[in-house]
Amino acid sequence: DITITHEGKEYKLKDTETPFQAGKCVKESEFQSFLKLKSPSSSFFLGQEVELREDWEEFKDSWMEYLVREKFKQNPDLKKKLLATRTAYLCEHTTRDSYWGDAGTGKGKNKLGNICMKIRGELSKEENPSTTISPGGVQKPPASYIKFVGKSKK
């Protein structure tokens, strides 16, 4: 679960995909339609239909980072699991996404994995200020992946 605040109201959601996709919205009515959905995949598909905010391409990375950070801060069990990965290379290993994932080949941008490693470093520092885990200090092993699960642009 993750709680986000939008227009002064708090929303408790079951996943990060839903608020991520809702962050694309220009219209409040489109944002509200995400709150009725039952699955991350439904959110993904609806996110392909909404009118995109003008600055979406500039906004999406920081929005995803915010959501993932909140997910780990608000869920102690998930935080513990993330910290237990220590210095492992984290990767969204999927053939369906070369931006957030590795494109299934290791050649994608792996933005989600990089965000998770950055947040792991931050959380590790909070837990133990003398820690040596740093976001930039992770080395990618050859085949070892951990999967994790405005105005209109038109």
C-alpha positions as YAML, in Angstrom:
chain: A
units: angstrom
residues:
- id: 1
  name: ASP
  ca: [0.00, 0.00, 0.00]
- id: 2
  name: ILE
  ca: [1.00, 3.61, -0.55]
- id: 3
  name: THR
  ca: [-0.68, 6.82, 0.59]
- id: 4
  name: ILE
  ca: [-0.40, 9.88, -1.62]
- id: 5
  name: THR
  ca: [-1.81, 13.37, -1.22]
- id: 6
  name: HIS
  ca: [-3.52, 15.04, -4.18]
- id: 7
  name: GLU
  ca: [-5.33, 18.39, -4.02]
- id: 8
  name: GLY
  ca: [-5.16, 18.25, -0.21]
- id: 9
  name: LYS
  ca: [-6.80, 14.80, 0.04]
- id: 10
  name: GLU
  ca: [-5.05, 11.58, 1.05]
- id: 11
  name: TYR
  ca: [-5.53, 8.45, -1.05]
- id: 12
  name: LYS
  ca: [-4.50, 4.98, 0.05]
- id: 13
  name: LEU
  ca: [-3.64, 2.86, -2.98]
- id: 14
  name: LYS
  ca: [-2.58, -0.78, -3.35]
- id: 15
  name: ASP
  ca: [0.34, -0.22, -5.75]
- id: 16
  name: THR
  ca: [2.63, 2.45, -7.20]
- id: 17
  name: GLU
  ca: [1.53, 1.94, -10.81]
- id: 18
  name: THR
  ca: [-1.83, 3.59, -10.15]
- id: 19
  name: PRO
  ca: [-0.54, 6.90, -8.76]
- id: 20
  name: PHE
  ca: [2.28, 6.87, -11.33]
- id: 21
  name: GLN
  ca: [-0.21, 6.65, -14.21]
- id: 22
  name: ALA
  ca: [-2.59, 9.11, -12.51]
- id: 23
  name: GLY
  ca: [0.30, 11.59, -12.41]
- id: 24
  name: LYS
  ca: [-0.03, 11.91, -16.19]
- id: 25
  name: CYS
  ca: [-3.45, 13.51, -15.92]
- id: 26
  name: VAL
  ca: [-4.40, 17.04, -16.82]
- id: 27
  name: LYS
  ca: [-8.06, 16.61, -15.92]
- id: 28
  name: GLU
  ca: [-9.25, 15.93, -12.39]
- id: 29
  name: SER
  ca: [-11.96, 13.61, -13.75]
- id: 30
  name: GLU
  ca: [-9.28, 11.44, -15.37]
- id: 31
  name: PHE
  ca: [-7.28, 11.37, -12.12]
- id: 32
  name: GLN
  ca: [-10.38, 10.28, -10.21]
- id: 33
  name: SER
  ca: [-11.02, 7.43, -12.67]
- id: 34
  name: PHE
  ca: [-7.75, 5.80, -11.56]
- id: 35
  name: LEU
  ca: [-9.03, 5.54, -7.99]
- id: 36
  name: LYS
  ca: [-11.74, 3.10, -9.09]
- id: 37
  name: LEU
  ca: [-9.38, 0.63, -10.75]
- id: 38
  name: LYS
  ca: [-8.61, -2.76, -9.21]
- id: 39
  name: SER
  ca: [-5.20, -3.63, -10.67]
- id: 40
  name: PRO
  ca: [-1.88, -2.11, -11.73]
- id: 41
  name: SER
  ca: [-2.40, -3.42, -15.27]
- id: 42
  name: SER
  ca: [-5.76, -1.63, -15.50]
- id: 43
  name: SER
  ca: [-3.96, 1.55, -14.41]
- id: 44
  name: PHE
  ca: [-1.26, 1.03, -17.02]
- id: 45
  name: PHE
  ca: [-3.79, 0.66, -19.83]
- id: 46
  name: LEU
  ca: [-5.87, 3.64, -18.70]
- id: 47
  name: GLY
  ca: [-2.64, 5.65, -18.49]
- id: 48
  name: GLN
  ca: [-2.20, 5.14, -22.23]
- id: 49
  name: GLU
  ca: [-5.56, 6.84, -22.86]
- id: 50
  name: VAL
  ca: [-5.41, 9.99, -20.72]
- id: 51
  name: GLU
  ca: [-4.56, 13.48, -21.86]
- id: 52
  name: LEU
  ca: [-0.88, 13.91, -20.89]
- id: 53
  name: ARG
  ca: [0.31, 16.81, -18.83]
- id: 54
  name: GLU
  ca: [2.59, 19.05, -20.88]
- id: 55
  name: ASP
  ca: [5.71, 18.35, -18.80]
- id: 56
  name: TRP
  ca: [5.23, 14.57, -18.45]
- id: 57
  name: GLU
  ca: [8.59, 13.61, -19.96]
- id: 58
  name: GLU
  ca: [10.42, 15.94, -17.57]
- id: 59
  name: PHE
  ca: [8.23, 14.99, -14.59]
- id: 60
  name: LYS
  ca: [7.96, 11.18, -14.81]
- id: 61
  name: ASP
  ca: [11.37, 10.20, -13.37]
- id: 62
  name: SER
  ca: [11.06, 12.39, -10.27]
- id: 63
  name: TRP
  ca: [7.43, 11.27, -9.81]
- id: 64
  name: MET
  ca: [8.41, 7.60, -9.96]
- id: 65
  name: GLU
  ca: [11.28, 8.20, -7.54]
- id: 66
  name: TYR
  ca: [8.95, 9.96, -5.10]
- id: 67
  name: LEU
  ca: [6.41, 7.12, -5.28]
- id: 68
  name: VAL
  ca: [8.99, 4.35, -4.86]
- id: 69
  name: ARG
  ca: [10.62, 6.20, -1.95]
- id: 70
  name: GLU
  ca: [7.24, 6.58, -0.24]
- id: 71
  name: LYS
  ca: [6.41, 2.93, -0.88]
- id: 72
  name: PHE
  ca: [9.52, 1.79, 1.00]
- id: 73
  name: LYS
  ca: [9.20, 4.41, 3.76]
- id: 74
  name: GLN
  ca: [5.55, 3.56, 4.39]
- id: 75
  name: ASN
  ca: [5.97, -0.24, 4.31]
- id: 76
  name: PRO
  ca: [8.51, -1.51, 6.87]
- id: 77
  name: ASP
  ca: [8.46, -5.08, 5.50]
- id: 78
  name: LEU
  ca: [9.29, -3.88, 1.99]
- id: 79
  name: LYS
  ca: [11.96, -1.56, 3.37]
- id: 80
  name: LYS
  ca: [13.55, -4.48, 5.20]
- id: 81
  name: LYS
  ca: [13.53, -6.58, 2.00]
- id: 82
  name: LEU
  ca: [15.10, -3.75, 0.01]
- id: 83
  name: LEU
  ca: [17.83, -3.22, 2.60]
- id: 84
  name: ALA
  ca: [18.50, -6.98, 2.68]
- id: 85
  name: THR
  ca: [19.64, -6.77, -0.96]
- id: 86
  name: ARG
  ca: [22.71, -4.87, 0.37]
- id: 87
  name: THR
  ca: [24.85, -4.09, -2.69]
- id: 88
  name: ALA
  ca: [23.08, -6.33, -5.22]
- id: 89
  name: TYR
  ca: [22.35, -4.88, -8.62]
- id: 90
  name: LEU
  ca: [18.58, -4.32, -8.82]
- id: 91
  name: CYS
  ca: [16.86, -4.57, -12.15]
- id: 92
  name: GLU
  ca: [13.38, -4.50, -13.63]
- id: 93
  name: HIS
  ca: [14.05, -7.50, -15.85]
- id: 94
  name: THR
  ca: [11.45, -7.43, -18.60]
- id: 95
  name: THR
  ca: [11.31, -7.60, -22.37]
- id: 96
  name: ARG
  ca: [8.37, -5.17, -22.36]
- id: 97
  name: ASP
  ca: [10.21, -2.08, -21.14]
- id: 98
  name: SER
  ca: [13.58, -0.63, -22.08]
- id: 99
  name: TYR
  ca: [13.08, 2.59, -20.13]
- id: 100
  name: TRP
  ca: [12.09, 1.45, -16.63]
- id: 101
  name: GLY
  ca: [13.55, -2.02, -17.22]
- id: 102
  name: ASP
  ca: [16.43, -3.71, -18.97]
- id: 103
  name: ALA
  ca: [14.56, -4.70, -22.16]
- id: 104
  name: GLY
  ca: [15.19, -8.33, -21.17]
- id: 105
  name: THR
  ca: [18.74, -8.07, -22.48]
- id: 106
  name: GLY
  ca: [20.43, -5.86, -19.91]
- id: 107
  name: LYS
  ca: [20.64, -3.08, -22.49]
- id: 108
  name: GLY
  ca: [17.65, -1.03, -21.28]
- id: 109
  name: LYS
  ca: [17.94, 2.06, -19.09]
- id: 110
  name: ASN
  ca: [16.69, 0.22, -15.97]
- id: 111
  name: LYS
  ca: [15.43, 3.47, -14.45]
- id: 112
  name: LEU
  ca: [13.31, 1.61, -11.88]
- id: 113
  name: GLY
  ca: [16.23, -0.52, -10.72]
- id: 114
  name: ASN
  ca: [18.43, 2.56, -10.47]
- id: 115
  name: ILE
  ca: [15.78, 4.35, -8.41]
- id: 116
  name: CYS
  ca: [15.54, 1.35, -6.06]
- id: 117
  name: MET
  ca: [19.31, 1.26, -5.62]
- id: 118
  name: LYS
  ca: [19.40, 5.00, -4.92]
- id: 119
  name: ILE
  ca: [16.63, 4.72, -2.33]
- id: 120
  name: ARG
  ca: [18.29, 1.66, -0.79]
- id: 121
  name: GLY
  ca: [21.43, 3.75, -0.31]
- id: 122
  name: GLU
  ca: [19.44, 6.56, 1.31]
- id: 123
  name: LEU
  ca: [17.51, 4.22, 3.61]
- id: 124
  name: SER
  ca: [20.67, 2.35, 4.51]
- id: 125
  name: LYS
  ca: [22.33, 5.64, 5.51]
- id: 126
  name: GLU
  ca: [19.30, 6.51, 7.68]
- id: 127
  name: GLU
  ca: [19.46, 3.11, 9.40]
- id: 128
  name: ASN
  ca: [23.23, 3.19, 9.88]
- id: 129
  name: PRO
  ca: [25.00, 6.50, 9.17]
- id: 130
  name: SER
  ca: [28.37, 4.73, 8.88]
- id: 131
  name: THR
  ca: [27.14, 2.40, 6.12]
- id: 132
  name: THR
  ca: [29.16, 1.98, 2.95]
- id: 133
  name: ILE
  ca: [26.25, 1.22, 0.61]
- id: 134
  name: SER
  ca: [25.97, 4.04, -1.86]
- id: 135
  name: PRO
  ca: [23.76, 4.36, -4.94]
- id: 136
  name: GLY
  ca: [26.76, 4.76, -7.24]
- id: 137
  name: GLY
  ca: [28.83, 2.02, -5.65]
- id: 138
  name: VAL
  ca: [26.90, -0.93, -7.03]
- id: 139
  name: GLN
  ca: [28.56, -3.09, -9.65]
- id: 140
  name: LYS
  ca: [26.39, -4.89, -12.18]
- id: 141
  name: PRO
  ca: [26.99, -8.64, -12.12]
- id: 142
  name: PRO
  ca: [26.84, -10.40, -15.50]
- id: 143
  name: ALA
  ca: [23.56, -12.28, -15.13]
- id: 144
  name: SER
  ca: [22.22, -11.69, -11.64]
- id: 145
  name: TYR
  ca: [19.03, -9.64, -11.55]
- id: 146
  name: ILE
  ca: [16.60, -8.94, -8.76]
- id: 147
  name: LYS
  ca: [13.12, -8.21, -10.11]
- id: 148
  name: PHE
  ca: [10.77, -5.72, -8.59]
- id: 149
  name: VAL
  ca: [8.05, -6.12, -8.79]
- id: 150
  name: GLY
  ca: [-1.28, 21.32, -16.20]
- id: 151
  name: LYS
  ca: [-1.57, 21.64, -19.90]
- id: 152
  name: SER
  ca: [-2.16, 18.99, -22.42]
- id: 153
  name: LYS
  ca: [0.66, 17.61, -24.55]
- id: 154
  name: LYS
  ca: [-1.80, 16.69, -27.33]
...
